[in-house]
C-alpha cells in the first residue's frame, strides 16, 4: 500500500530552562580600602561564590545604596568624598 499526501515532519529548536538558583551566594570577604586620598578611595573585596553564579554586588555607603547598576567586578571607586569625614561601607 502506498501512502500519498504526507507532509514532512516539523522540527522546532527548543532550549530547556536553566535550573533554578536555590542556594544563596556566600558573602563577599576581605573588604579593604586602597588608594585613599582626601576626596576618594577604592573599595575592594574577594568575590562571593554560588552554585549557579554571582550576578554582581550592591555597595552601601552610610546606609544608602550608592551604585545605580549592579557592580560586576570586585572593586568600586568612590570620589567626591569630604576630607576628614567618617564613611561606613557594607555590601
PDB file of C-alpha atoms in Angstrom:
ATOM      1  CA  UNK A   1       0.000   0.000   0.000  1.00  0.00           C
ATOM      2  CA  UNK A   2       1.379   3.416  -0.945  1.00  0.00           C
ATOM      3  CA  UNK A   3       0.606   6.495   1.115  1.00  0.00           C
ATOM      4  CA  UNK A   4       0.004   9.831  -0.518  1.00  0.00           C
ATOM      5  CA  UNK A   5      -0.423  13.396   0.683  1.00  0.00           C
ATOM      6  CA  UNK A   6       2.034  13.008   3.581  1.00  0.00           C
ATOM      7  CA  UNK A   7       3.579  16.201   4.956  1.00  0.00           C
ATOM      8  CA  UNK A   8       7.121  16.491   6.201  1.00  0.00           C
ATOM      9  CA  UNK A   9       7.610  16.398   9.939  1.00  0.00           C
ATOM     10  CA  UNK A  10       8.263  19.762  11.553  1.00  0.00           C
ATOM     11  CA  UNK A  11      11.183  20.218  13.879  1.00  0.00           C
ATOM     12  CA  UNK A  12      11.432  23.040  16.394  1.00  0.00           C
ATOM     13  CA  UNK A  13      14.572  24.088  18.192  1.00  0.00           C
ATOM     14  CA  UNK A  14      13.905  24.106  21.916  1.00  0.00           C
ATOM     15  CA  UNK A  15      16.200  25.240  24.715  1.00  0.00           C
ATOM     16  CA  UNK A  16      15.410  23.993  28.173  1.00  0.00           C
ATOM     17  CA  UNK A  17      15.326  26.388  31.100  1.00  0.00           C
ATOM     18  CA  UNK A  18      18.238  26.788  33.460  1.00  0.00           C
ATOM     19  CA  UNK A  19      17.974  25.083  36.808  1.00  0.00           C
ATOM     20  CA  UNK A  20      16.634  27.456  39.475  1.00  0.00           C
ATOM     21  CA  UNK A  21      19.157  29.075  41.782  1.00  0.00           C
ATOM     22  CA  UNK A  22      18.149  27.695  45.151  1.00  0.00           C
ATOM     23  CA  UNK A  23      21.357  28.431  47.048  1.00  0.00           C
ATOM     24  CA  UNK A  24      22.258  31.870  48.377  1.00  0.00           C
ATOM     25  CA  UNK A  25      25.738  33.142  47.473  1.00  0.00           C
ATOM     26  CA  UNK A  26      28.392  33.471  50.135  1.00  0.00           C
ATOM     27  CA  UNK A  27      29.064  36.949  51.480  1.00  0.00           C
ATOM     28  CA  UNK A  28      31.992  38.798  49.914  1.00  0.00           C
ATOM     29  CA  UNK A  29      35.067  38.767  52.166  1.00  0.00           C
ATOM     30  CA  UNK A  30      38.253  40.761  52.744  1.00  0.00           C
ATOM     31  CA  UNK A  31      36.620  44.166  52.278  1.00  0.00           C
ATOM     32  CA  UNK A  32      39.512  46.635  52.036  1.00  0.00           C
ATOM     33  CA  UNK A  33      40.144  50.306  51.263  1.00  0.00           C
ATOM     34  CA  UNK A  34      43.016  51.275  48.967  1.00  0.00           C
ATOM     35  CA  UNK A  35      44.064  54.406  47.070  1.00  0.00           C
ATOM     36  CA  UNK A  36      42.824  56.606  49.926  1.00  0.00           C
ATOM     37  CA  UNK A  37      43.019  60.360  49.274  1.00  0.00           C
ATOM     38  CA  UNK A  38      41.221  63.295  50.970  1.00  0.00           C
ATOM     39  CA  UNK A  39      38.388  63.014  48.410  1.00  0.00           C
ATOM     40  CA  UNK A  40      38.399  59.448  47.039  1.00  0.00           C
ATOM     41  CA  UNK A  41      39.052  55.789  47.775  1.00  0.00           C
ATOM     42  CA  UNK A  42      38.795  52.371  46.192  1.00  0.00           C
ATOM     43  CA  UNK A  43      36.832  49.660  47.961  1.00  0.00           C
ATOM     44  CA  UNK A  44      37.772  46.087  47.006  1.00  0.00           C
ATOM     45  CA  UNK A  45      36.727  42.615  48.142  1.00  0.00           C
ATOM     46  CA  UNK A  46      37.079  38.918  47.466  1.00  0.00           C
ATOM     47  CA  UNK A  47      34.307  37.569  45.243  1.00  0.00           C
ATOM     48  CA  UNK A  48      31.313  35.670  46.544  1.00  0.00           C
ATOM     49  CA  UNK A  49      30.686  32.124  45.372  1.00  0.00           C
ATOM     50  CA  UNK A  50      27.442  30.465  44.353  1.00  0.00           C
ATOM     51  CA  UNK A  51      26.334  27.147  42.843  1.00  0.00           C
ATOM     52  CA  UNK A  52      24.961  28.949  39.754  1.00  0.00           C
ATOM     53  CA  UNK A  53      26.978  32.172  39.686  1.00  0.00           C
ATOM     54  CA  UNK A  54      27.105  35.662  41.176  1.00  0.00           C
ATOM     55  CA  UNK A  55      25.451  38.367  39.082  1.00  0.00           C
ATOM     56  CA  UNK A  56      27.043  41.281  40.923  1.00  0.00           C
ATOM     57  CA  UNK A  57      27.131  43.389  44.053  1.00  0.00           C
ATOM     58  CA  UNK A  58      25.383  46.326  45.679  1.00  0.00           C
ATOM     59  CA  UNK A  59      27.522  48.626  47.828  1.00  0.00           C
ATOM     60  CA  UNK A  60      26.175  50.827  50.608  1.00  0.00           C
ATOM     61  CA  UNK A  61      27.786  53.971  51.972  1.00  0.00           C
ATOM     62  CA  UNK A  62      26.482  55.227  55.328  1.00  0.00           C
ATOM     63  CA  UNK A  63      23.346  53.102  54.900  1.00  0.00           C
ATOM     64  CA  UNK A  64      22.476  54.189  51.340  1.00  0.00           C
ATOM     65  CA  UNK A  65      22.968  52.136  48.193  1.00  0.00           C
ATOM     66  CA  UNK A  66      25.460  54.054  46.067  1.00  0.00           C
ATOM     67  CA  UNK A  67      25.501  52.116  42.801  1.00  0.00           C
ATOM     68  CA  UNK A  68      22.690  52.523  40.266  1.00  0.00           C
ATOM     69  CA  UNK A  69      23.622  49.396  38.327  1.00  0.00           C
ATOM     70  CA  UNK A  70      24.903  46.168  39.810  1.00  0.00           C
ATOM     71  CA  UNK A  71      28.685  46.149  40.222  1.00  0.00           C
ATOM     72  CA  UNK A  72      30.042  43.146  38.330  1.00  0.00           C
ATOM     73  CA  UNK A  73      33.689  43.398  39.410  1.00  0.00           C
ATOM     74  CA  UNK A  74      35.301  43.178  42.820  1.00  0.00           C
ATOM     75  CA  UNK A  75      36.127  46.842  43.374  1.00  0.00           C
ATOM     76  CA  UNK A  76      34.427  50.216  43.298  1.00  0.00           C
ATOM     77  CA  UNK A  77      35.930  53.716  43.150  1.00  0.00           C
ATOM     78  CA  UNK A  78      34.402  56.447  45.283  1.00  0.00           C
ATOM     79  CA  UNK A  79      35.049  60.106  44.536  1.00  0.00           C
ATOM     80  CA  UNK A  80      33.634  63.396  45.774  1.00  0.00           C
ATOM     81  CA  UNK A  81      34.218  62.475  49.402  1.00  0.00           C
ATOM     82  CA  UNK A  82      34.780  65.134  52.062  1.00  0.00           C
ATOM     83  CA  UNK A  83      38.142  65.282  53.830  1.00  0.00           C
ATOM     84  CA  UNK A  84      38.304  64.188  57.496  1.00  0.00           C
ATOM     85  CA  UNK A  85      34.831  62.590  57.316  1.00  0.00           C
ATOM     86  CA  UNK A  86      33.932  59.090  58.520  1.00  0.00           C
ATOM     87  CA  UNK A  87      32.285  56.779  55.995  1.00  0.00           C
ATOM     88  CA  UNK A  88      30.856  53.308  56.648  1.00  0.00           C
ATOM     89  CA  UNK A  89      30.645  50.747  53.828  1.00  0.00           C
ATOM     90  CA  UNK A  90      28.920  47.397  53.589  1.00  0.00           C
ATOM     91  CA  UNK A  91      27.672  45.021  50.954  1.00  0.00           C
TER      92      UNK A  91
END
